[in-house]
């Protein structure tokens, strides 16, 4: 597998360049992201009674939380298309699977390539604006910032695997749209995108701990804010989920492969 | 004209119902995604006493009206989001040579019945709101509710139309407009008083999503208005909505005139 590292890096680089070709679309997306930053921040600004700490966050931390999650939501895809279901529907997947390259890893590296693009052209500008208008406080140390980056990378890997899994459902049904919608909703909610997971009632939080979703977006964000508990535990949890999802994706992919009938011509 | 629209619509619905399993799954998926939002509101009120003086029941009401209206507009006008694709492929030409309005022809094109999921969610939000609020429903209230939904549907419809019209110049769908469409729905879920003055002004007077959701709601809920808006504002909402839709329609007209086929 690691012999092919070069090939996976090429996949990532090409995906990066493809994103780069749609510059106008990126500006438009950035504009929308920033708009929503203000929407989301407004809610938190207005609900916090002065001087309170709720769910472990005071108002300043909550605003930073909003800014960080808003900045990385394109890096760690909350919704979106990986292209697996399209490959299955069109039969292209047969070609992909016959290549001496791991399909899961090549799809993953492509989306990670896009994520790298978004990190530069969405995350950085949004964090910049957030810091400028006073939503975001700067990281307390360079180590914190590095930790945030590392955890964001792991979170992106988890999120992409979840979408990969959802799209694999196209092997078994005519349309994977319903399953995808369901997963988008679950990620959106349990990742802490709408409200921080620390705002959840304890019972819901207990469930969320055992699901992969909060390790996508919530973990890097809370690590940045130094609210994520033990750093090592947090990273280990992320790595564990990567392992589990990788295995599940591989197993389901091979099941699907056996079921696959491609109409030749 | 309406007959044509209805028969195109029926063909779409039949097509979608032929994949029953997919349809049901999509409906469930879409419903769950939306129901989650209702839990979020509940969770917020578990931790916080109020949202700028608005109680949980009041926020559910506001949210319900926004959802129901958006669902109705989305059901009928979502296809307009296909316009950039139609322009790119040159298919838009077909709509122009037929002796019927292109809008009416495009509207049923990708009518997605599963959007009813959102309508159901909106209805749930409202049915949560009414018992909490214990309001007495009278003629005036019912009228205010109808005014609110009608005005919001018209404004959202205008937004879809404006989004499509923009594409005559940009050719690609512009994600920037999501700020106003999705942003508009997002904004009207909560009282407009929580937003910064520049956002308030934008959504009260330029893209009047805020106007048509806020004023009818405070009249319905008998709340005093910290913004000091005039009392007639709620009854004036439909007029504002229609004016906005007219402007977007003129914009669309301008776009169609500007349109030059992709050719080939």
Short mmCIF file of C-alpha atoms in Angstrom, two decimals:
data_model
loop_
_atom_site.label_atom_id
_atom_site.label_comp_id
_atom_site.label_asym_id
_atom_site.label_seq_id
_atom_site.Cartn_x
_atom_site.Cartn_y
_atom_site.Cartn_z
CA UNK A 1 0.00 0.00 0.00
CA UNK A 2 2.64 2.52 0.94
CA UNK A 3 4.46 1.76 -2.27
CA UNK A 4 1.65 3.64 -3.92
CA UNK A 5 1.97 6.69 -1.70
CA UNK A 6 3.27 8.64 -4.66
CA UNK A 7 0.14 7.79 -6.64
CA UNK A 8 -2.17 8.87 -3.81
CA UNK A 9 -0.33 12.15 -3.47
CA UNK A 10 -0.84 12.70 -7.19
CA UNK A 11 -4.58 12.08 -6.76
CA UNK A 12 -4.64 14.65 -3.99
CA UNK A 13 -2.64 17.18 -6.00
CA UNK A 14 -4.92 16.83 -9.01
CA UNK A 15 -8.02 17.30 -6.86
CA UNK A 16 -6.42 20.42 -5.39
CA UNK A 17 -5.81 21.79 -8.88
CA UNK A 18 -9.34 20.97 -9.96
CA UNK A 19 -10.72 23.03 -7.07
CA UNK A 20 -8.33 25.77 -8.00
CA UNK A 21 -9.84 25.93 -11.49
CA UNK A 22 -13.17 27.09 -10.07
CA UNK A 23 -11.95 30.32 -8.53
CA UNK A 24 -15.15 32.30 -8.95
CA UNK A 25 -17.15 29.50 -7.36
CA UNK A 26 -14.74 29.52 -4.45
CA UNK A 27 -15.18 33.25 -3.91
CA UNK A 28 -18.93 32.79 -3.97
CA UNK A 29 -18.70 29.94 -1.47
CA UNK A 30 -16.43 31.95 0.79
CA UNK A 31 -18.90 34.81 0.72
CA UNK A 32 -21.70 32.47 1.80
CA UNK A 33 -19.55 30.90 4.53
CA UNK A 34 -18.76 34.33 5.95
CA UNK A 35 -22.40 35.33 5.84
CA UNK A 36 -23.33 32.25 7.82
CA UNK A 37 -20.54 32.98 10.27
CA UNK A 38 -22.39 36.15 11.21
CA UNK A 39 -25.74 34.35 11.37
CA UNK A 40 -24.45 31.69 13.69
CA UNK A 41 -22.45 34.09 15.82
CA UNK A 42 -25.47 36.37 16.28
CA UNK A 43 -27.42 33.61 17.97
CA UNK A 44 -24.68 32.92 20.50
CA UNK A 45 -24.05 36.62 21.11
CA UNK A 46 -27.68 37.14 21.96
CA UNK A 47 -28.48 34.08 24.08
CA UNK A 48 -25.62 34.26 26.57
CA UNK A 49 -26.64 36.08 29.73
CA UNK A 50 -23.63 38.24 30.62
CA UNK A 51 -20.81 36.57 32.50
CA UNK A 52 -22.12 33.01 32.31
CA UNK A 53 -20.43 29.79 31.31
CA UNK A 54 -22.72 27.30 29.63
CA UNK A 55 -21.73 23.82 28.55
CA UNK A 56 -18.17 24.60 29.61
CA UNK A 57 -17.92 27.57 27.27
CA UNK A 58 -18.21 31.27 28.02
CA UNK A 59 -19.47 33.62 25.35
CA UNK A 60 -16.01 34.38 23.99
CA UNK A 61 -15.19 30.70 23.69
CA UNK A 62 -18.59 29.98 22.13
CA UNK A 63 -17.94 32.63 19.48
CA UNK A 64 -14.51 31.15 18.80
CA UNK A 65 -16.19 27.77 18.55
CA UNK A 66 -18.61 29.09 15.92
CA UNK A 67 -15.77 30.69 13.98
CA UNK A 68 -13.57 27.58 14.02
CA UNK A 69 -16.34 25.19 12.98
CA UNK A 70 -17.45 27.58 10.26
CA UNK A 71 -13.85 27.79 9.03
CA UNK A 72 -13.28 24.05 8.74
CA UNK A 73 -16.68 22.86 7.59
CA UNK A 74 -15.50 22.59 3.99
CA UNK A 75 -12.27 20.89 5.01
CA UNK A 76 -14.17 18.32 7.04
CA UNK A 77 -17.06 17.78 4.65
CA UNK A 78 -20.43 18.09 6.39
CA UNK A 79 -22.33 17.21 3.27
CA UNK A 80 -21.18 16.64 -0.18
CA UNK A 81 -20.36 14.32 -2.92
CA UNK A 82 -17.44 11.97 -2.88
CA UNK A 83 -18.44 10.46 -6.21
CA UNK A 84 -18.65 6.82 -5.13
CA UNK A 85 -22.38 6.51 -5.83
CA UNK A 86 -21.91 8.08 -9.24
CA UNK A 87 -19.13 5.57 -9.97
CA UNK A 88 -21.44 2.72 -8.97
CA UNK A 89 -24.40 3.97 -10.97
CA UNK A 90 -22.37 4.56 -14.11
CA UNK A 91 -20.42 1.32 -13.80
CA UNK A 92 -17.16 3.25 -13.72
CA UNK A 93 -16.41 1.53 -10.44
CA UNK A 94 -15.50 -1.67 -12.30
CA UNK A 95 -12.63 0.18 -13.95
CA UNK A 96 -11.54 1.72 -10.68
CA UNK A 97 -11.61 -1.60 -8.87
CA UNK A 98 -9.53 -3.34 -11.50
CA UNK A 99 -6.71 -0.85 -11.05
CA UNK A 100 -3.76 -1.83 -8.87
CA UNK A 101 -4.71 0.97 -6.54
CA UNK A 102 -6.89 0.87 -3.46
CA UNK A 103 -10.24 2.47 -4.32
CA UNK A 104 -10.97 3.64 -0.78
CA UNK A 105 -7.57 5.29 -0.46
CA UNK A 106 -7.64 6.91 -3.88
CA UNK A 107 -11.11 8.36 -3.26
CA UNK A 108 -9.99 9.50 0.17
CA UNK A 109 -6.85 11.19 -1.13
CA UNK A 110 -8.84 12.99 -3.79
CA UNK A 111 -11.20 14.49 -1.25
CA UNK A 112 -8.28 15.29 1.06
CA UNK A 113 -6.71 17.16 -1.86
CA UNK A 114 -9.85 19.30 -2.07
CA UNK A 115 -9.71 19.70 1.70
CA UNK A 116 -6.18 21.07 1.42
CA UNK A 117 -7.48 23.63 -1.04
CA UNK A 118 -10.31 24.62 1.29
CA UNK A 119 -7.86 24.88 4.18
CA UNK A 120 -5.97 27.58 2.32
CA UNK A 121 -8.84 29.39 0.64
CA UNK A 122 -11.71 29.01 3.09
CA UNK A 123 -10.33 28.27 6.54
CA UNK A 124 -7.60 30.90 6.57
CA UNK A 125 -9.73 33.80 5.31
CA UNK A 126 -12.61 32.91 7.66
CA UNK A 127 -10.30 32.65 10.67
CA UNK A 128 -8.74 35.96 9.62
CA UNK A 129 -12.10 37.70 9.48
CA UNK A 130 -13.20 36.02 12.70
CA UNK A 131 -10.12 37.30 14.49
CA UNK A 132 -10.58 40.75 12.97
CA UNK A 133 -14.18 41.20 14.13
CA UNK A 134 -13.36 39.68 17.52
CA UNK A 135 -15.12 36.31 17.30
CA UNK A 136 -11.93 34.29 17.43
CA UNK A 137 -9.20 34.45 20.00
CA UNK A 138 -5.80 33.48 18.66
CA UNK A 139 -4.32 30.13 19.66
CA UNK A 140 -2.50 30.23 22.98
CA UNK A 141 0.59 28.59 21.51
CA UNK A 142 2.05 27.31 18.26
CA UNK A 143 1.70 23.77 19.61
CA UNK A 144 -2.08 24.36 19.99
CA UNK A 145 -2.34 25.53 16.40
CA UNK A 146 -0.38 22.50 15.19
CA UNK A 147 -2.57 20.22 17.27
CA UNK A 148 -5.65 21.80 15.75
CA UNK A 149 -4.29 21.19 12.25
CA UNK A 150 -3.42 17.57 12.98
CA UNK A 151 -6.81 16.87 14.52
CA UNK A 152 -8.55 18.63 11.62
CA UNK A 153 -6.74 16.32 9.21
CA UNK A 154 -7.86 13.24 11.18
CA UNK A 155 -11.39 14.66 11.41
CA UNK A 156 -11.48 15.14 7.64
CA UNK A 157 -10.41 11.53 7.17
CA UNK A 158 -13.26 10.33 9.43
CA UNK A 159 -15.87 12.54 7.76
CA UNK A 160 -14.82 11.46 4.26
CA UNK A 161 -15.02 7.80 5.31
CA UNK A 162 -18.54 8.35 6.65
CA UNK A 163 -19.63 9.86 3.34
CA UNK A 164 -17.87 7.04 1.50
CA UNK A 165 -19.88 4.55 3.53
CA UNK A 166 -23.15 6.35 2.86
CA UNK A 167 -22.49 6.45 -0.87
CA UNK A 168 -21.64 2.74 -0.95
CA UNK A 169 -25.34 2.16 -0.33
CA UNK A 170 -25.77 2.77 -4.06
CA UNK A 171 -24.67 -0.85 -4.52
CA UNK A 172 -27.92 -2.01 -2.95
CA UNK A 173 -30.49 0.60 -3.96
CA UNK A 174 -31.40 2.67 -6.98
CA UNK A 175 -30.67 5.92 -5.22
CA UNK A 176 -28.33 6.62 -2.32
CA UNK A 177 -29.83 10.06 -1.85
CA UNK A 178 -32.00 9.16 1.12
CA UNK A 179 -29.18 7.49 3.03
CA UNK A 180 -26.87 10.39 2.22
CA UNK A 181 -29.37 12.90 3.49
CA UNK A 182 -29.72 10.92 6.69
CA UNK A 183 -25.95 10.82 7.20
CA UNK A 184 -25.60 14.52 6.39
CA UNK A 185 -28.15 15.25 9.08
CA UNK A 186 -26.44 13.03 11.63
CA UNK A 187 -23.00 14.50 10.95
CA UNK A 188 -24.36 18.01 11.06
CA UNK A 189 -25.99 17.48 14.40
CA UNK A 190 -23.62 15.17 16.26
CA UNK A 191 -20.44 16.84 15.00
CA UNK A 192 -21.43 19.98 16.88
CA UNK A 193 -21.91 22.04 13.74
CA UNK A 194 -25.27 23.44 14.83
CA UNK A 195 -24.64 23.72 18.56
CA UNK A 196 -21.56 22.54 20.49
CA UNK A 197 -21.89 18.96 21.73
CA UNK A 198 -21.27 20.28 25.22
CA UNK A 199 -24.74 21.88 25.01
CA UNK A 200 -26.37 18.47 24.59
CA UNK A 201 -28.25 16.99 27.55
CA UNK A 202 -26.11 14.36 29.27
CA UNK A 203 -28.07 11.42 27.82
CA UNK A 204 -27.58 12.60 24.24
CA UNK A 205 -23.94 13.34 24.94
CA UNK A 206 -23.48 9.75 26.10
CA UNK A 207 -24.83 8.45 22.80
CA UNK A 208 -22.73 10.90 20.83
CA UNK A 209 -19.51 9.72 22.50
CA UNK A 210 -19.94 6.30 20.95
CA UNK A 211 -20.68 7.56 17.45
CA UNK A 212 -17.99 8.68 15.02
CA UNK A 213 -19.58 12.03 14.18
CA UNK A 214 -18.29 14.27 16.96
CA UNK A 215 -14.71 13.19 16.24
CA UNK A 216 -14.89 14.98 12.90
CA UNK A 217 -15.49 18.59 13.79
CA UNK A 218 -15.90 18.86 17.52
CA UNK A 219 -12.58 17.28 18.50
CA UNK A 220 -10.25 19.67 16.63
CA UNK A 221 -12.33 22.65 17.70
CA UNK A 222 -12.33 21.80 21.39
CA UNK A 223 -8.60 21.02 21.21
CA UNK A 224 -7.99 24.52 19.88
CA UNK A 225 -10.03 25.97 22.75
CA UNK A 226 -8.20 23.74 25.24
CA UNK A 227 -11.55 22.26 26.26
CA UNK A 228 -11.05 18.87 24.70
CA UNK A 229 -9.80 17.09 27.80
CA UNK A 230 -6.80 14.84 27.46
CA UNK A 231 -5.08 15.58 24.15
CA UNK A 232 -3.74 12.07 23.72
CA UNK A 233 -7.16 10.53 24.38
CA UNK A 234 -8.76 12.79 21.82
CA UNK A 235 -6.24 11.91 19.10
CA UNK A 236 -6.42 8.21 19.96
CA UNK A 237 -10.19 8.28 19.67
CA UNK A 238 -9.89 9.84 16.23
CA UNK A 239 -7.31 7.24 15.13
CA UNK A 240 -9.52 4.44 16.42
CA UNK A 241 -12.45 5.69 14.37
CA UNK A 242 -10.26 5.96 11.30
CA UNK A 243 -9.29 2.32 11.80
CA UNK A 244 -12.87 1.15 12.31
CA UNK A 245 -14.27 3.06 9.35
CA UNK A 246 -11.42 1.97 7.09
CA UNK A 247 -12.16 -1.67 7.87
CA UNK A 248 -15.94 -1.27 7.49
CA UNK A 249 -15.51 0.55 4.17
CA UNK A 250 -13.19 -2.17 2.88
CA UNK A 251 -15.53 -4.97 3.91
CA UNK A 252 -18.63 -3.33 2.44
CA UNK A 253 -16.76 -2.49 -0.73
CA UNK A 254 -15.79 -6.12 -1.24
CA UNK A 255 -19.39 -7.23 -0.56
CA UNK A 256 -20.60 -4.70 -3.10
CA UNK A 257 -18.00 -5.83 -5.56
CA UNK A 258 -19.34 -9.36 -5.42
CA UNK A 259 -22.84 -8.08 -6.11
CA UNK A 260 -21.71 -5.84 -8.91
CA UNK A 261 -23.01 -6.60 -12.37
CA UNK A 262 -21.85 -4.20 -15.01
CA UNK A 263 -23.69 -4.05 -18.27
CA UNK A 264 -21.03 -4.48 -20.84
CA UNK A 265 -21.19 -3.16 -24.32
CA UNK B 1 -51.59 26.95 -19.06
CA UNK B 2 -52.29 25.60 -15.59
CA UNK B 3 -53.42 22.32 -17.15
CA UNK B 4 -50.08 21.96 -18.84
CA UNK B 5 -48.32 22.64 -15.57
CA UNK B 6 -50.39 20.08 -13.71
CA UNK B 7 -49.89 17.35 -16.29
CA UNK B 8 -46.11 17.92 -16.29
CA UNK B 9 -46.21 17.80 -12.50
CA UNK B 10 -48.14 14.54 -12.44
CA UNK B 11 -45.66 12.94 -14.81
CA UNK B 12 -42.85 13.91 -12.43
CA UNK B 13 -44.67 12.55 -9.38
CA UNK B 14 -45.45 9.27 -11.15
CA UNK B 15 -41.82 8.93 -12.12
CA UNK B 16 -40.65 9.40 -8.54
CA UNK B 17 -43.24 7.07 -7.10
CA UNK B 18 -42.09 4.25 -9.36
CA UNK B 19 -38.98 3.99 -7.21
CA UNK B 20 -40.91 3.45 -4.00
CA UNK B 21 -38.06 2.36 -1.78
CA UNK B 22 -35.91 5.32 -2.81
CA UNK B 23 -38.79 7.71 -2.38
CA UNK B 24 -39.59 6.53 1.12
CA UNK B 25 -35.94 6.60 2.14
CA UNK B 26 -35.49 10.10 0.78
CA UNK B 27 -38.60 11.28 2.55
CA UNK B 28 -37.40 9.79 5.84
CA UNK B 29 -33.89 11.18 5.34
CA UNK B 30 -35.18 14.63 4.64
CA UNK B 31 -37.62 14.50 7.54
CA UNK B 32 -34.94 13.40 10.04
CA UNK B 33 -32.53 16.11 8.86
CA UNK B 34 -35.21 18.68 9.55
CA UNK B 35 -36.52 17.23 12.80
CA UNK B 36 -33.00 17.54 14.21
CA UNK B 37 -33.42 21.30 14.04
CA UNK B 38 -36.42 21.10 16.37
CA UNK B 39 -34.31 19.23 18.91
CA UNK B 40 -31.64 21.91 18.64
CA UNK B 41 -34.16 24.56 19.66
CA UNK B 42 -35.26 22.41 22.60
CA UNK B 43 -31.63 21.88 23.67
CA UNK B 44 -30.92 25.59 23.49
CA UNK B 45 -33.85 26.31 25.79
CA UNK B 46 -32.68 23.66 28.23
CA UNK B 47 -29.52 25.70 28.75
CA UNK B 48 -30.67 29.25 28.10
CA UNK B 49 -33.72 31.06 29.49
CA UNK B 50 -34.72 32.89 26.32
CA UNK B 51 -33.57 34.13 22.94
CA UNK B 52 -33.70 37.92 23.24
CA UNK B 53 -36.97 37.76 25.17
CA UNK B 54 -38.55 35.08 22.97
CA UNK B 55 -39.77 31.92 24.69
CA UNK B 56 -39.48 28.40 23.32
CA UNK B 57 -43.09 28.35 22.11
CA UNK B 58 -42.64 31.64 20.33
CA UNK B 59 -39.47 30.47 18.61
CA UNK B 60 -41.22 27.25 17.53
CA UNK B 61 -43.99 29.35 16.03
CA UNK B 62 -41.54 31.53 14.14
CA UNK B 63 -39.63 28.48 13.02
CA UNK B 64 -42.76 26.62 11.96
CA UNK B 65 -44.02 29.45 9.79
CA UNK B 66 -40.57 29.78 8.16
CA UNK B 67 -40.36 26.05 7.49
CA UNK B 68 -43.86 25.62 6.12
CA UNK B 69 -43.44 28.60 3.80
CA UNK B 70 -40.03 27.55 2.61
CA UNK B 71 -41.25 24.00 1.99
CA UNK B 72 -44.12 25.23 -0.17
CA UNK B 73 -41.86 27.55 -2.17
CA UNK B 74 -39.20 24.86 -2.49
CA UNK B 75 -41.72 22.26 -3.69
CA UNK B 76 -42.82 24.42 -6.57
CA UNK B 77 -39.83 26.56 -7.42
CA UNK B 78 -36.77 24.45 -6.62
CA UNK B 79 -36.46 23.39 -10.25
CA UNK B 80 -35.40 26.93 -11.06
CA UNK B 81 -32.04 25.98 -9.54
CA UNK B 82 -31.61 23.86 -12.66
CA UNK B 83 -31.50 26.89 -14.92
CA UNK B 84 -27.69 27.20 -15.00
CA UNK B 85 -27.46 23.58 -16.14
CA UNK B 86 -30.13 24.18 -18.77
CA UNK B 87 -28.24 27.22 -20.01
CA UNK B 88 -24.94 25.37 -20.16
CA UNK B 89 -26.32 22.44 -22.09
CA UNK B 90 -28.25 24.70 -24.43
CA UNK B 91 -31.52 23.05 -23.40
CA UNK B 92 -32.92 26.38 -22.35
CA UNK B 93 -33.55 27.12 -26.03
CA UNK B 94 -36.30 24.50 -26.08
CA UNK B 95 -38.25 26.39 -23.46
CA UNK B 96 -38.01 29.60 -25.41
CA UNK B 97 -39.39 28.30 -28.68
CA UNK B 98 -42.47 26.80 -27.06
CA UNK B 99 -45.44 29.16 -26.79
CA UNK B 100 -45.60 28.95 -22.98
CA UNK B 101 -43.79 30.78 -20.23
CA UNK B 102 -40.36 29.21 -19.58
CA UNK B 103 -40.93 29.57 -15.84
CA UNK B 104 -44.04 27.39 -15.99
CA UNK B 105 -42.22 24.81 -18.07
CA UNK B 106 -39.20 24.66 -15.80
CA UNK B 107 -41.07 24.63 -12.49
CA UNK B 108 -42.30 21.02 -12.64
CA UNK B 109 -39.01 19.80 -14.09
CA UNK B 110 -37.48 18.49 -10.91
CA UNK B 111 -40.43 18.62 -8.58
CA UNK B 112 -39.28 16.62 -5.57
CA UNK B 113 -42.12 15.20 -3.57
CA UNK B 114 -39.84 14.30 -0.67
CA UNK B 115 -39.67 18.01 0.19
CA UNK B 116 -42.96 17.32 1.94
CA UNK B 117 -40.66 16.18 4.75
CA UNK B 118 -39.97 19.81 5.48
CA UNK B 119 -43.64 20.68 5.39
CA UNK B 120 -44.29 17.96 7.96
CA UNK B 121 -41.48 19.27 10.13
CA UNK B 122 -42.92 22.79 9.95
CA UNK B 123 -46.31 21.44 10.93
CA UNK B 124 -44.73 19.63 13.89
CA UNK B 125 -43.02 22.85 14.98
CA UNK B 126 -46.36 24.65 14.90
CA UNK B 127 -48.13 21.89 16.76
CA UNK B 128 -45.44 22.14 19.44
CA UNK B 129 -45.84 25.91 19.57
CA UNK B 130 -49.61 26.18 20.02
CA UNK B 131 -50.03 24.11 23.20
CA UNK B 132 -47.07 25.89 24.84
CA UNK B 133 -48.32 29.33 23.89
CA UNK B 134 -51.97 28.63 24.77
CA UNK B 135 -53.13 31.36 22.47
CA UNK B 136 -56.73 31.95 21.71
CA UNK B 137 -57.29 31.53 18.05
CA UNK B 138 -59.65 34.04 16.57
CA UNK B 139 -60.36 35.35 13.13
CA UNK B 140 -57.59 37.90 13.28
CA UNK B 141 -55.00 35.31 14.33
CA UNK B 142 -55.91 32.95 11.54
CA UNK B 143 -55.64 35.80 9.09
CA UNK B 144 -52.24 36.85 10.44
CA UNK B 145 -51.03 33.29 10.10
CA UNK B 146 -52.23 33.09 6.51
CA UNK B 147 -50.65 36.45 5.76
CA UNK B 148 -47.35 35.26 7.21
CA UNK B 149 -47.24 32.05 5.19
CA UNK B 150 -48.46 33.65 1.98
CA UNK B 151 -45.96 36.51 2.15
CA UNK B 152 -43.04 34.27 2.97
CA UNK B 153 -43.87 31.83 0.15
CA UNK B 154 -43.93 34.73 -2.30
CA UNK B 155 -40.60 36.11 -1.07
CA UNK B 156 -38.89 32.70 -1.25
CA UNK B 157 -40.33 32.22 -4.69
CA UNK B 158 -38.82 35.54 -5.69
CA UNK B 159 -35.47 34.44 -4.30
CA UNK B 160 -35.49 31.26 -6.39
CA UNK B 161 -36.37 33.33 -9.44
CA UNK B 162 -33.65 35.89 -8.76
CA UNK B 163 -31.13 33.09 -8.30
CA UNK B 164 -32.06 31.62 -11.66
CA UNK B 165 -32.02 35.02 -13.33
CA UNK B 166 -28.48 35.72 -12.13
CA UNK B 167 -27.29 32.71 -14.10
CA UNK B 168 -28.03 34.40 -17.40
CA UNK B 169 -24.99 36.52 -16.66
CA UNK B 170 -22.81 34.21 -14.60
CA UNK B 171 -23.68 30.98 -16.52
CA UNK B 172 -22.71 28.89 -13.50
CA UNK B 173 -24.94 28.63 -10.50
CA UNK B 174 -23.75 31.11 -7.99
CA UNK B 175 -23.20 29.74 -4.55
CA UNK B 176 -23.12 33.34 -3.33
CA UNK B 177 -26.89 33.48 -3.66
CA UNK B 178 -27.20 30.75 -1.07
CA UNK B 179 -26.39 33.45 1.42
CA UNK B 180 -29.76 34.99 0.65
CA UNK B 181 -31.91 31.90 0.07
CA UNK B 182 -30.63 29.52 2.73
CA UNK B 183 -29.47 32.53 4.71
CA UNK B 184 -32.98 33.92 4.51
CA UNK B 185 -34.54 30.74 5.90
CA UNK B 186 -31.87 30.55 8.55
CA UNK B 187 -32.53 34.14 9.53
CA UNK B 188 -36.28 33.83 9.75
CA UNK B 189 -36.03 30.91 12.19
CA UNK B 190 -35.05 33.29 14.97
CA UNK B 191 -36.29 36.78 15.90
CA UNK B 192 -34.58 39.33 13.70
CA UNK B 193 -33.65 41.38 16.76
CA UNK B 194 -30.73 39.04 17.50
CA UNK B 195 -28.88 40.12 14.37
CA UNK B 196 -26.56 43.03 13.81
CA UNK B 197 -28.11 46.23 12.42
CA UNK B 198 -26.61 45.76 8.93
CA UNK B 199 -28.04 42.25 8.67
CA UNK B 200 -31.40 43.42 9.99
CA UNK B 201 -31.61 46.21 7.44
CA UNK B 202 -30.60 43.92 4.60
CA UNK B 203 -33.29 41.35 5.42
CA UNK B 204 -35.99 43.83 6.38
CA UNK B 205 -35.79 46.21 3.46
CA UNK B 206 -33.77 44.73 0.60
CA UNK B 207 -34.45 41.00 0.68
CA UNK B 208 -37.59 41.22 2.82
CA UNK B 209 -37.47 37.67 4.24
CA UNK B 210 -37.06 39.16 7.68
CA UNK B 211 -39.84 41.70 7.21
CA UNK B 212 -42.47 39.13 6.26
CA UNK B 213 -41.52 36.72 9.03
CA UNK B 214 -40.92 39.15 11.89
CA UNK B 215 -43.82 41.60 11.72
CA UNK B 216 -46.67 39.11 11.24
CA UNK B 217 -45.16 37.01 14.04
CA UNK B 218 -45.03 39.79 16.62
CA UNK B 219 -48.60 40.74 15.75
CA UNK B 220 -49.69 37.11 16.06
CA UNK B 221 -47.85 36.60 19.33
CA UNK B 222 -48.89 40.03 20.65
CA UNK B 223 -45.31 40.99 21.43
CA UNK B 224 -44.05 44.51 21.69
CA UNK B 225 -41.52 45.42 19.06
CA UNK B 226 -38.15 46.67 20.34
CA UNK B 227 -37.42 47.91 16.83
CA UNK B 228 -40.45 50.22 17.07
CA UNK B 229 -41.90 49.14 13.76
CA UNK B 230 -45.32 50.47 12.71
CA UNK B 231 -48.39 48.44 13.65
CA UNK B 232 -49.61 48.11 10.07
CA UNK B 233 -46.32 46.45 9.06
CA UNK B 234 -47.73 42.95 9.52
CA UNK B 235 -50.73 43.59 7.26
CA UNK B 236 -48.45 45.27 4.77
CA UNK B 237 -46.30 42.13 4.42
CA UNK B 238 -48.10 40.64 1.41
CA UNK B 239 -47.68 43.93 -0.46
CA UNK B 240 -43.94 43.99 0.28
CA UNK B 241 -43.69 40.36 -0.78
CA UNK B 242 -45.50 40.93 -4.06
CA UNK B 243 -43.40 43.99 -4.85
CA UNK B 244 -40.25 41.98 -4.21
CA UNK B 245 -41.46 39.11 -6.40
CA UNK B 246 -42.36 41.56 -9.18
CA UNK B 247 -38.87 43.01 -9.09
CA UNK B 248 -37.27 39.58 -9.30
CA UNK B 249 -39.64 38.72 -12.15
CA UNK B 250 -38.54 41.82 -14.07
CA UNK B 251 -34.97 40.82 -13.38
CA UNK B 252 -35.70 37.37 -14.81
CA UNK B 253 -37.27 39.01 -17.90
CA UNK B 254 -34.14 41.09 -18.32
CA UNK B 255 -32.08 37.92 -18.04
CA UNK B 256 -34.10 36.09 -20.67
CA UNK B 257 -33.66 39.04 -23.03
CA UNK B 258 -29.95 39.08 -22.33
CA UNK B 259 -29.70 35.35 -22.95
CA UNK B 260 -27.73 34.27 -25.98
CA UNK B 261 -27.73 30.56 -26.57
CA UNK B 262 -24.51 28.70 -25.88
CA UNK B 263 -24.68 27.70 -29.54
CA UNK B 264 -22.54 25.06 -31.10
#
